[in-house]
PDB file of C-alpha atoms in Angstrom:
ATOM      1  CA  MET A   1      51.353   9.545 106.335  1.00 49.00           C
ATOM      2  CA  THR A   2      51.710  13.299 105.901  1.00 58.00           C
ATOM      3  CA  LYS A   3      49.058  15.050 103.793  1.00 80.00           C
ATOM      4  CA  LEU A   4      50.499  16.205 100.492  1.00 91.00           C
ATOM      5  CA  SER A   5      49.325  16.409  96.907  1.00 93.00           C
ATOM      6  CA  ILE A   6      50.777  13.778  94.568  1.00 93.00           C
ATOM      7  CA  ILE A   7      50.101  14.704  90.951  1.00 93.00           C
ATOM      8  CA  LYS A   8      50.854  12.327  88.078  1.00 93.00           C
ATOM      9  CA  THR A   9      50.384  13.455  84.486  1.00 90.00           C
ATOM     10  CA  SER A  10      50.308   9.844  83.291  1.00 86.00           C
ATOM     11  CA  GLU A  11      50.453   6.284  84.572  1.00 86.00           C
ATOM     12  CA  ASN A  12      53.756   4.876  85.783  1.00 84.00           C
ATOM     13  CA  PRO A  13      55.728   3.463  82.847  1.00 87.00           C
ATOM     14  CA  LEU A  14      56.143  -0.230  82.105  1.00 88.00           C
ATOM     15  CA  GLN A  15      58.685  -2.104  84.191  1.00 88.00           C
ATOM     16  CA  THR A  16      59.724  -4.571  81.489  1.00 91.00           C
ATOM     17  CA  MET A  17      59.510  -5.002  77.733  1.00 90.00           C
ATOM     18  CA  ASP A  18      59.907  -7.972  75.398  1.00 92.00           C
ATOM     19  CA  VAL A  19      62.659  -8.002  72.774  1.00 88.00           C
ATOM     20  CA  GLU A  20      63.946 -10.496  70.222  1.00 87.00           C
ATOM     21  CA  VAL A  21      67.350 -12.003  70.951  1.00 87.00           C
ATOM     22  CA  TYR A  22      69.476 -14.806  69.559  1.00 89.00           C
ATOM     23  CA  ASP A  23      71.003 -17.531  71.655  1.00 79.00           C
ATOM     24  CA  GLU A  24      74.419 -19.147  71.270  1.00 69.00           C
ATOM     25  CA  TYR A  25      72.988 -21.444  68.572  1.00 76.00           C
ATOM     26  CA  GLY A  26      71.582 -18.572  66.472  1.00 83.00           C
ATOM     27  CA  ASP A  27      67.991 -19.376  67.417  1.00 85.00           C
ATOM     28  CA  LYS A  28      65.671 -16.414  67.904  1.00 90.00           C
ATOM     29  CA  LEU A  29      64.056 -16.006  71.327  1.00 89.00           C
ATOM     30  CA  VAL A  30      61.779 -13.458  72.990  1.00 92.00           C
ATOM     31  CA  LYS A  31      63.081 -12.251  76.360  1.00 90.00           C
ATOM     32  CA  SER A  32      62.064  -9.587  78.849  1.00 90.00           C
ATOM     33  CA  ILE A  33      64.406  -6.747  79.726  1.00 87.00           C
ATOM     34  CA  ALA A  34      64.105  -4.154  82.494  1.00 86.00           C
ATOM     35  CA  CYS A  35      63.047  -0.676  81.356  1.00 87.00           C
ATOM     36  CA  GLU A  36      65.425   2.081  82.426  1.00 85.00           C
ATOM     37  CA  ARG A  37      64.538   5.791  82.199  1.00 88.00           C
ATOM     38  CA  PRO A  38      65.794   9.119  83.531  1.00 89.00           C
ATOM     39  CA  LEU A  39      63.913  11.096  86.172  1.00 91.00           C
ATOM     40  CA  THR A  40      65.144  14.634  86.835  1.00 91.00           C
ATOM     41  CA  VAL A  41      64.440  15.764  90.395  1.00 93.00           C
ATOM     42  CA  LEU A  42      63.546  19.403  91.060  1.00 95.00           C
ATOM     43  CA  LEU A  43      63.173  20.905  94.535  1.00 97.00           C
ATOM     44  CA  ASN A  44      61.088  24.077  94.547  1.00 96.00           C
ATOM     45  CA  TRP A  45      61.763  24.132  90.796  1.00 95.00           C
ATOM     46  CA  LYS A  46      65.550  23.996  91.176  1.00 93.00           C
ATOM     47  CA  GLU A  47      67.173  21.043  89.371  1.00 91.00           C
ATOM     48  CA  ILE A  48      68.959  18.747  91.824  1.00 91.00           C
ATOM     49  CA  VAL A  49      69.882  15.456  90.129  1.00 89.00           C
ATOM     50  CA  THR A  50      68.844  13.027  87.394  1.00 87.00           C
ATOM     51  CA  LEU A  51      68.213   9.470  88.572  1.00 89.00           C
ATOM     52  CA  MET A  52      68.030   6.395  86.363  1.00 86.00           C
ATOM     53  CA  THR A  53      65.055   4.331  87.499  1.00 89.00           C
ATOM     54  CA  LEU A  54      62.406   1.734  86.692  1.00 89.00           C
ATOM     55  CA  GLY A  55      59.882   4.313  87.839  1.00 90.00           C
ATOM     56  CA  SER A  56      57.707   1.997  89.921  1.00 91.00           C
ATOM     57  CA  ARG A  57      57.230   4.363  92.906  1.00 94.00           C
ATOM     58  CA  PRO A  58      58.716   7.691  91.765  1.00 95.00           C
ATOM     59  CA  GLU A  59      57.191   9.882  94.469  1.00 95.00           C
ATOM     60  CA  ALA A  60      58.734   7.803  97.263  1.00 96.00           C
ATOM     61  CA  LEU A  61      62.036   7.597  95.377  1.00 95.00           C
ATOM     62  CA  VAL A  62      62.490  11.353  95.002  1.00 96.00           C
ATOM     63  CA  LEU A  63      61.371  12.119  98.560  1.00 96.00           C
ATOM     64  CA  GLY A  64      63.697   9.465  99.962  1.00 96.00           C
ATOM     65  CA  TYR A  65      66.593  10.802  97.898  1.00 93.00           C
ATOM     66  CA  LEU A  66      66.035  14.411  98.989  1.00 94.00           C
ATOM     67  CA  LYS A  67      65.592  13.376 102.620  1.00 95.00           C
ATOM     68  CA  ASN A  68      68.702  11.166 102.650  1.00 91.00           C
ATOM     69  CA  GLN A  69      70.804  13.955 101.134  1.00 89.00           C
ATOM     70  CA  GLY A  70      69.656  16.313 103.891  1.00 91.00           C
ATOM     71  CA  PHE A  71      67.894  18.686 101.470  1.00 94.00           C
ATOM     72  CA  ILE A  72      64.487  18.347 103.185  1.00 95.00           C
ATOM     73  CA  THR A  73      63.823  17.402 106.811  1.00 94.00           C
ATOM     74  CA  ASP A  74      60.186  18.277 107.603  1.00 94.00           C
ATOM     75  CA  PRO A  75      57.501  15.997 106.111  1.00 94.00           C
ATOM     76  CA  ASP A  76      54.752  18.324 107.390  1.00 94.00           C
ATOM     77  CA  ALA A  77      56.117  21.156 105.208  1.00 95.00           C
ATOM     78  CA  LEU A  78      55.681  19.167 101.992  1.00 96.00           C
ATOM     79  CA  ASP A  79      53.137  20.674  99.620  1.00 96.00           C
ATOM     80  CA  SER A  80      53.197  18.548  96.465  1.00 96.00           C
ATOM     81  CA  VAL A  81      55.054  16.043  94.329  1.00 97.00           C
ATOM     82  CA  ILE A  82      54.465  16.329  90.584  1.00 97.00           C
ATOM     83  CA  ILE A  83      55.502  13.379  88.419  1.00 97.00           C
ATOM     84  CA  ASP A  84      55.608  14.075  84.675  1.00 96.00           C
ATOM     85  CA  TRP A  85      56.881  11.187  82.575  1.00 95.00           C
ATOM     86  CA  GLU A  86      56.520  13.198  79.344  1.00 93.00           C
ATOM     87  CA  THR A  87      59.340  15.463  80.524  1.00 94.00           C
ATOM     88  CA  SER A  88      60.920  12.747  82.724  1.00 92.00           C
ATOM     89  CA  SER A  89      60.769  15.027  85.736  1.00 95.00           C
ATOM     90  CA  ALA A  90      59.673  14.961  89.373  1.00 96.00           C
ATOM     91  CA  ALA A  91      59.064  18.288  91.093  1.00 97.00           C
ATOM     92  CA  VAL A  92      58.885  18.461  94.886  1.00 97.00           C
ATOM     93  CA  VAL A  93      57.385  21.627  96.367  1.00 97.00           C
ATOM     94  CA  THR A  94      57.891  22.373 100.060  1.00 97.00           C
ATOM     95  CA  LYS A  95      57.265  25.280 102.427  1.00 96.00           C
ATOM     96  CA  GLU A  96      60.468  24.381 104.284  1.00 96.00           C
ATOM     97  CA  ASN A  97      63.266  26.957 104.416  1.00 95.00           C
ATOM     98  CA  LEU A  98      65.846  25.930 101.805  1.00 94.00           C
ATOM     99  CA  ASP A  99      68.567  28.508 102.475  1.00 92.00           C
ATOM    100  CA  HIS A 100      70.972  25.606 103.055  1.00 89.00           C
ATOM    101  CA  LEU A 101      70.409  24.179  99.564  1.00 88.00           C
ATOM    102  CA  GLU A 102      72.986  26.149  97.553  1.00 86.00           C
ATOM    103  CA  PRO A 103      75.915  25.481  99.961  1.00 84.00           C
ATOM    104  CA  ALA A 104      74.944  21.802 100.159  1.00 81.00           C
ATOM    105  CA  LEU A 105      74.899  21.410  96.368  1.00 81.00           C
ATOM    106  CA  LYS A 106      78.457  22.710  96.170  1.00 77.00           C
ATOM    107  CA  LYS A 107      79.690  19.949  98.491  1.00 71.00           C
ATOM    108  CA  LYS A 108      79.477  16.636  96.722  1.00 64.00           C
ATOM    109  CA  THR A 109      81.544  13.489  96.488  1.00 55.00           C
ATOM    110  CA  VAL A 110      81.346  11.184  93.481  1.00 49.00           C
ATOM    111  CA  THR A 111      80.583   7.639  94.655  1.00 55.00           C
ATOM    112  CA  SER A 112      80.286   4.155  93.201  1.00 48.00           C
ATOM    113  CA  GLY A 113      76.472   4.252  93.303  1.00 56.00           C
ATOM    114  CA  CYS A 114      74.551   2.791  90.371  1.00 57.00           C
ATOM    115  CA  GLY A 115      71.691   4.887  89.086  1.00 55.00           C
ATOM    116  CA  GLN A 116      72.921   7.883  91.096  1.00 56.00           C
ATOM    117  CA  GLY A 117      76.421   8.677  92.243  1.00 51.00           C
ATOM    118  CA  THR A 118      76.507  11.678  94.583  1.00 53.00           C
ATOM    119  CA  MET A 119      76.767  11.838  98.354  1.00 55.00           C
ATOM    120  CA  TYR A 120      76.914  15.317  99.777  1.00 51.00           C
ATOM    121  CA  GLY A 121      79.531  16.330 102.355  1.00 59.00           C
ATOM    122  CA  ASN A 122      77.061  17.576 104.955  1.00 68.00           C
ATOM    123  CA  VAL A 123      75.624  14.045 105.341  1.00 79.00           C
ATOM    124  CA  MET A 124      78.757  12.619 106.982  1.00 77.00           C
ATOM    125  CA  LYS A 125      79.011  15.681 109.213  1.00 80.00           C
ATOM    126  CA  LEU A 126      75.510  15.000 110.523  1.00 83.00           C
ATOM    127  CA  LEU A 127      76.425  11.363 111.260  1.00 87.00           C
ATOM    128  CA  GLU A 128      79.513  12.098 113.373  1.00 86.00           C
ATOM    129  CA  ASN A 129      79.452   9.976 116.567  1.00 90.00           C
ATOM    130  CA  TYR A 130      76.118   8.446 115.481  1.00 93.00           C
ATOM    131  CA  GLN A 131      75.224   4.896 116.554  1.00 95.00           C
ATOM    132  CA  VAL A 132      72.184   2.908 115.448  1.00 95.00           C
ATOM    133  CA  PRO A 133      70.024   1.259 118.147  1.00 94.00           C
ATOM    134  CA  GLN A 134      71.412  -2.139 119.116  1.00 92.00           C
ATOM    135  CA  ILE A 135      69.363  -5.338 118.913  1.00 94.00           C
ATOM    136  CA  LEU A 136      70.097  -9.036 119.338  1.00 95.00           C
ATOM    137  CA  LEU A 137      69.471 -11.342 116.403  1.00 94.00           C
ATOM    138  CA  LYS A 138      69.067 -15.102 116.156  1.00 93.00           C
ATOM    139  CA  GLN A 139      70.558 -17.288 113.449  1.00 92.00           C
ATOM    140  CA  SER A 140      67.093 -18.771 112.879  1.00 92.00           C
ATOM    141  CA  GLU A 141      65.687 -15.256 112.319  1.00 94.00           C
ATOM    142  CA  ILE A 142      68.217 -14.651 109.562  1.00 93.00           C
ATOM    143  CA  TYR A 143      67.175 -17.907 107.876  1.00 93.00           C
ATOM    144  CA  ALA A 144      63.494 -16.995 108.266  1.00 94.00           C
ATOM    145  CA  ALA A 145      64.011 -13.560 106.678  1.00 95.00           C
ATOM    146  CA  LEU A 146      65.943 -15.051 103.760  1.00 95.00           C
ATOM    147  CA  GLU A 147      63.202 -17.631 103.200  1.00 94.00           C
ATOM    148  CA  ALA A 148      60.504 -14.928 103.209  1.00 95.00           C
ATOM    149  CA  LEU A 149      62.490 -12.858 100.693  1.00 94.00           C
ATOM    150  CA  THR A 150      62.566 -15.711  98.158  1.00 92.00           C
ATOM    151  CA  HIS A 151      58.935 -14.891  97.313  1.00 92.00           C
ATOM    152  CA  TYR A 152      59.861 -11.456  95.951  1.00 91.00           C
ATOM    153  CA  ASN A 153      62.184 -10.177  93.134  1.00 84.00           C
ATOM    154  CA  ASP A 154      59.427 -10.364  90.476  1.00 85.00           C
ATOM    155  CA  THR A 155      61.145  -8.061  87.988  1.00 87.00           C
ATOM    156  CA  TYR A 156      64.517  -9.739  88.508  1.00 86.00           C
ATOM    157  CA  LYS A 157      63.025 -13.193  87.980  1.00 85.00           C
ATOM    158  CA  LYS A 158      61.381 -12.032  84.749  1.00 88.00           C
ATOM    159  CA  ALA A 159      64.024  -9.772  83.241  1.00 89.00           C
ATOM    160  CA  GLY A 160      67.120  -9.513  85.450  1.00 85.00           C
ATOM    161  CA  ALA A 161      69.206  -6.316  85.450  1.00 86.00           C
ATOM    162  CA  VAL A 162      67.667  -4.831  88.628  1.00 88.00           C
ATOM    163  CA  HIS A 163      68.393  -4.691  92.360  1.00 91.00           C
ATOM    164  CA  GLY A 164      65.924  -5.405  95.144  1.00 94.00           C
ATOM    165  CA  CYS A 165      65.769  -3.963  98.664  1.00 96.00           C
ATOM    166  CA  ALA A 166      63.444  -4.711 101.559  1.00 97.00           C
ATOM    167  CA  VAL A 167      62.615  -3.657 105.082  1.00 97.00           C
ATOM    168  CA  CYS A 168      61.895  -6.686 107.249  1.00 97.00           C
ATOM    169  CA  GLN A 169      60.733  -7.253 110.802  1.00 95.00           C
ATOM    170  CA  GLY A 170      61.576 -10.803 111.839  1.00 89.00           C
ATOM    171  CA  ASN A 171      60.400 -13.026 109.005  1.00 91.00           C
ATOM    172  CA  GLN A 172      57.874 -10.449 107.754  1.00 95.00           C
ATOM    173  CA  VAL A 173      58.747  -8.403 104.670  1.00 96.00           C
ATOM    174  CA  LEU A 174      57.172  -5.008 105.388  1.00 97.00           C
ATOM    175  CA  SER A 175      58.075  -3.452 102.038  1.00 96.00           C
ATOM    176  CA  PHE A 176      60.038  -4.577  98.992  1.00 96.00           C
ATOM    177  CA  VAL A 177      61.079  -2.575  95.938  1.00 95.00           C
ATOM    178  CA  GLU A 178      63.137  -3.228  92.803  1.00 94.00           C
ATOM    179  CA  ASP A 179      64.961  -0.663  90.696  1.00 93.00           C
ATOM    180  CA  VAL A 180      67.817  -0.415  88.216  1.00 89.00           C
ATOM    181  CA  GLY A 181      70.044   0.984  90.986  1.00 83.00           C
ATOM    182  CA  ARG A 182      70.286  -0.301  94.535  1.00 85.00           C
ATOM    183  CA  HIS A 183      70.496   3.303  95.796  1.00 86.00           C
ATOM    184  CA  ASN A 184      67.197   4.121  94.103  1.00 89.00           C
ATOM    185  CA  ALA A 185      65.633   1.148  95.882  1.00 93.00           C
ATOM    186  CA  VAL A 186      66.939   2.099  99.327  1.00 93.00           C
ATOM    187  CA  ASP A 187      65.872   5.730  98.855  1.00 94.00           C
ATOM    188  CA  THR A 188      62.379   4.584  97.895  1.00 95.00           C
ATOM    189  CA  LEU A 189      62.066   2.583 101.112  1.00 96.00           C
ATOM    190  CA  ALA A 190      63.548   5.428 103.150  1.00 96.00           C
ATOM    191  CA  GLY A 191      60.951   7.769 101.671  1.00 96.00           C
ATOM    192  CA  GLU A 192      58.094   5.417 102.531  1.00 95.00           C
ATOM    193  CA  MET A 193      59.312   4.917 106.113  1.00 96.00           C
ATOM    194  CA  TRP A 194      59.774   8.653 106.598  1.00 95.00           C
ATOM    195  CA  LEU A 195      56.341   9.620 105.283  1.00 93.00           C
ATOM    196  CA  ASN A 196      54.582   6.877 107.266  1.00 93.00           C
ATOM    197  CA  GLY A 197      56.476   7.509 110.510  1.00 94.00           C
ATOM    198  CA  VAL A 198      57.965   3.988 110.569  1.00 95.00           C
ATOM    199  CA  ARG A 199      60.964   3.683 112.887  1.00 95.00           C
ATOM    200  CA  GLY A 200      63.921   1.449 112.075  1.00 96.00           C
ATOM    201  CA  GLU A 201      65.285   0.282 115.412  1.00 96.00           C
ATOM    202  CA  ASP A 202      63.738  -3.216 115.252  1.00 96.00           C
ATOM    203  CA  LYS A 203      64.060  -3.738 111.493  1.00 97.00           C
ATOM    204  CA  ILE A 204      66.386  -5.624 109.126  1.00 97.00           C
ATOM    205  CA  PHE A 205      67.384  -4.027 105.825  1.00 98.00           C
ATOM    206  CA  TYR A 206      67.991  -6.394 102.916  1.00 97.00           C
ATOM    207  CA  THR A 207      69.628  -5.634  99.592  1.00 95.00           C
ATOM    208  CA  THR A 208      70.697  -7.726  96.647  1.00 93.00           C
ATOM    209  CA  GLY A 209      73.523  -5.271  95.998  1.00 91.00           C
ATOM    210  CA  ARG A 210      77.006  -4.879  97.391  1.00 88.00           C
ATOM    211  CA  LEU A 211      77.471  -3.031 100.659  1.00 90.00           C
ATOM    212  CA  THR A 212      79.419   0.077  99.741  1.00 86.00           C
ATOM    213  CA  SER A 213      79.946   3.068 102.015  1.00 85.00           C
ATOM    214  CA  GLU A 214      76.904   4.851 100.587  1.00 85.00           C
ATOM    215  CA  MET A 215      74.607   1.893 101.228  1.00 90.00           C
ATOM    216  CA  VAL A 216      75.772   1.652 104.852  1.00 92.00           C
ATOM    217  CA  ILE A 217      75.310   5.413 105.333  1.00 92.00           C
ATOM    218  CA  LYS A 218      71.741   5.274 104.041  1.00 93.00           C
ATOM    219  CA  VAL A 219      70.812   2.363 106.306  1.00 96.00           C
ATOM    220  CA  ALA A 220      72.314   4.269 109.246  1.00 95.00           C
ATOM    221  CA  GLN A 221      70.169   7.284 108.311  1.00 94.00           C
ATOM    222  CA  MET A 222      67.123   5.016 108.482  1.00 95.00           C
ATOM    223  CA  GLY A 223      68.118   3.946 112.005  1.00 96.00           C
ATOM    224  CA  ILE A 224      68.157   0.251 111.047  1.00 97.00           C
ATOM    225  CA  PRO A 225      70.626  -1.882 113.057  1.00 97.00           C
ATOM    226  CA  VAL A 226      70.941  -4.949 110.765  1.00 98.00           C
ATOM    227  CA  LEU A 227      72.103  -4.949 107.138  1.00 97.00           C
ATOM    228  CA  LEU A 228      71.671  -8.143 105.124  1.00 97.00           C
ATOM    229  CA  SER A 229      72.968  -8.688 101.590  1.00 94.00           C
ATOM    230  CA  ARG A 230      73.437 -11.556  99.184  1.00 92.00           C
ATOM    231  CA  SER A 231      76.471  -9.689  97.794  1.00 92.00           C
ATOM    232  CA  GLY A 232      79.793  -8.603  99.311  1.00 90.00           C
ATOM    233  CA  VAL A 233      81.100  -5.731 101.425  1.00 91.00           C
ATOM    234  CA  THR A 234      83.616  -3.032 100.557  1.00 87.00           C
ATOM    235  CA  GLN A 235      86.364  -1.927 102.909  1.00 88.00           C
ATOM    236  CA  MET A 236      84.802   1.500 103.489  1.00 83.00           C
ATOM    237  CA  GLY A 237      81.373  -0.025 103.929  1.00 90.00           C
ATOM    238  CA  LEU A 238      82.698  -2.302 106.650  1.00 92.00           C
ATOM    239  CA  GLU A 239      84.526   0.534 108.395  1.00 89.00           C
ATOM    240  CA  LEU A 240      81.343   2.577 108.521  1.00 92.00           C
ATOM    241  CA  ALA A 241      79.289  -0.417 109.695  1.00 94.00           C
ATOM    242  CA  HIS A 242      81.672  -0.725 112.656  1.00 92.00           C
ATOM    243  CA  GLN A 243      81.488   3.028 113.240  1.00 95.00           C
ATOM    244  CA  PHE A 244      77.675   3.092 113.284  1.00 97.00           C
ATOM    245  CA  GLY A 245      77.278  -0.235 115.129  1.00 97.00           C
ATOM    246  CA  ILE A 246      75.428  -1.925 112.270  1.00 97.00           C
ATOM    247  CA  THR A 247      75.353  -5.730 112.255  1.00 95.00           C
ATOM    248  CA  THR A 248      76.485  -6.556 108.716  1.00 94.00           C
ATOM    249  CA  ILE A 249      75.642  -9.916 107.158  1.00 93.00           C
ATOM    250  CA  ALA A 250      76.744 -10.558 103.576  1.00 92.00           C
ATOM    251  CA  ARG A 251      76.988 -13.429 101.066  1.00 90.00           C
ATOM    252  CA  ALA A 252      73.585 -14.440 102.411  1.00 93.00           C
ATOM    253  CA  LYS A 253      71.753 -16.916 100.239  1.00 90.00           C
ATOM    254  CA  GLY A 254      69.799 -20.009 101.160  1.00 87.00           C
ATOM    255  CA  LEU A 255      71.339 -21.370 104.329  1.00 87.00           C
ATOM    256  CA  ARG A 256      74.694 -19.629 104.059  1.00 89.00           C
ATOM    257  CA  PHE A 257      75.777 -16.223 105.257  1.00 92.00           C
ATOM    258  CA  GLN A 258      78.863 -14.416 106.547  1.00 91.00           C
ATOM    259  CA  ILE A 259      78.796 -11.916 109.392  1.00 93.00           C
ATOM    260  CA  TYR A 260      81.238  -9.052 108.816  1.00 93.00           C
ATOM    261  CA  SER A 261      80.387  -6.965 111.882  1.00 93.00           C
ATOM    262  CA  GLY A 262      78.255  -7.417 114.989  1.00 92.00           C
ATOM    263  CA  VAL A 263      78.843 -11.138 115.522  1.00 91.00           C
ATOM    264  CA  ASP A 264      78.507 -10.537 119.254  1.00 92.00           C
ATOM    265  CA  LYS A 265      74.869  -9.579 118.679  1.00 94.00           C
ATOM    266  CA  VAL A 266      73.984 -12.835 116.874  1.00 91.00           C
ATOM    267  CA  THR A 267      72.855 -15.984 118.713  1.00 90.00           C
ATOM    268  CA  PHE A 268      73.543 -19.256 116.865  1.00 90.00           C
ATOM    269  CA  ASP A 269      70.428 -21.218 117.775  1.00 90.00           C
ATOM    270  CA  VAL A 270      70.319 -23.750 114.919  1.00 88.00           C
ATOM    271  CA  LYS A 271      71.917 -27.013 116.006  1.00 72.00           C
ATOM    272  CA  GLY A 272      74.568 -28.667 113.860  1.00 59.00           C
ATOM    273  CA  HIS A 273      75.969 -27.542 110.532  1.00 52.00           C
ATOM    274  CA  LEU A 274      72.614 -27.074 108.822  1.00 50.00           C
ATOM    275  CA  ALA A 275      74.045 -25.090 105.932  1.00 45.00           C
ATOM    276  CA  ASP A 276      76.605 -27.813 105.173  1.00 49.00           C
ATOM    277  CA  GLU A 277      74.055 -30.600 105.402  1.00 48.00           C
ATOM    278  CA  ASN A 278      71.723 -28.878 102.963  1.00 48.00           C
ATOM    279  CA  ALA A 279      74.330 -27.489 100.534  1.00 44.00           C
TER     280      ALA A 279
END
């Protein structure tokens, strides 16, 4: 991991809180809800964006966001990340030349992202003719990854209202994060991989959220060849998955899944109709 100063003025905020609710019979219950809070990102003290987040790993979130938007590219130039929850701000200081920042900020496209919602025009330009590394995948490996992932989603199991994302290698979950927006979660993992020099060519990316164009773009930026989701795929997301060569597996839960792209790279090694027998 690159050497940089991470300064926090206070502890990370709570992930959940208990509230009183009433059920359909009028009985009072105590339930947990996910805590959502704004975090304004500043790059060399220039305001970039405000993200809505749980705030579990804010330093990785903001670095992943800035890296995925193409605002910073050199981890060795990073000087400090200052997290201040009293002002709901995260300031990233870098020695990197940021002459490209102003033109990049003027080029933005509003997207369907939750928790965020901007994808800058220069990102797609950088991905022209890009293809992720290609790997072969076994049906049994998909089942093994899904089984391993059932042991996570702590915040979702307790309170709901969040998305989870993970980077997996085979049936091993290397890192898992939950946040109020699936794009926050993927940026957090991207930031961790980038800082730790972890490559994506032999990894599987999992998300609980739908596979929109922005999600596919971010997985392509991470160099990960397999995208796995328990939700569905959008038309633009599928087009980009084909363009980048990403094997896209959606509606994946338990023993069921649907392959939307890259079926030629999947070996069906489980005999019989296991999913039907165990439905």
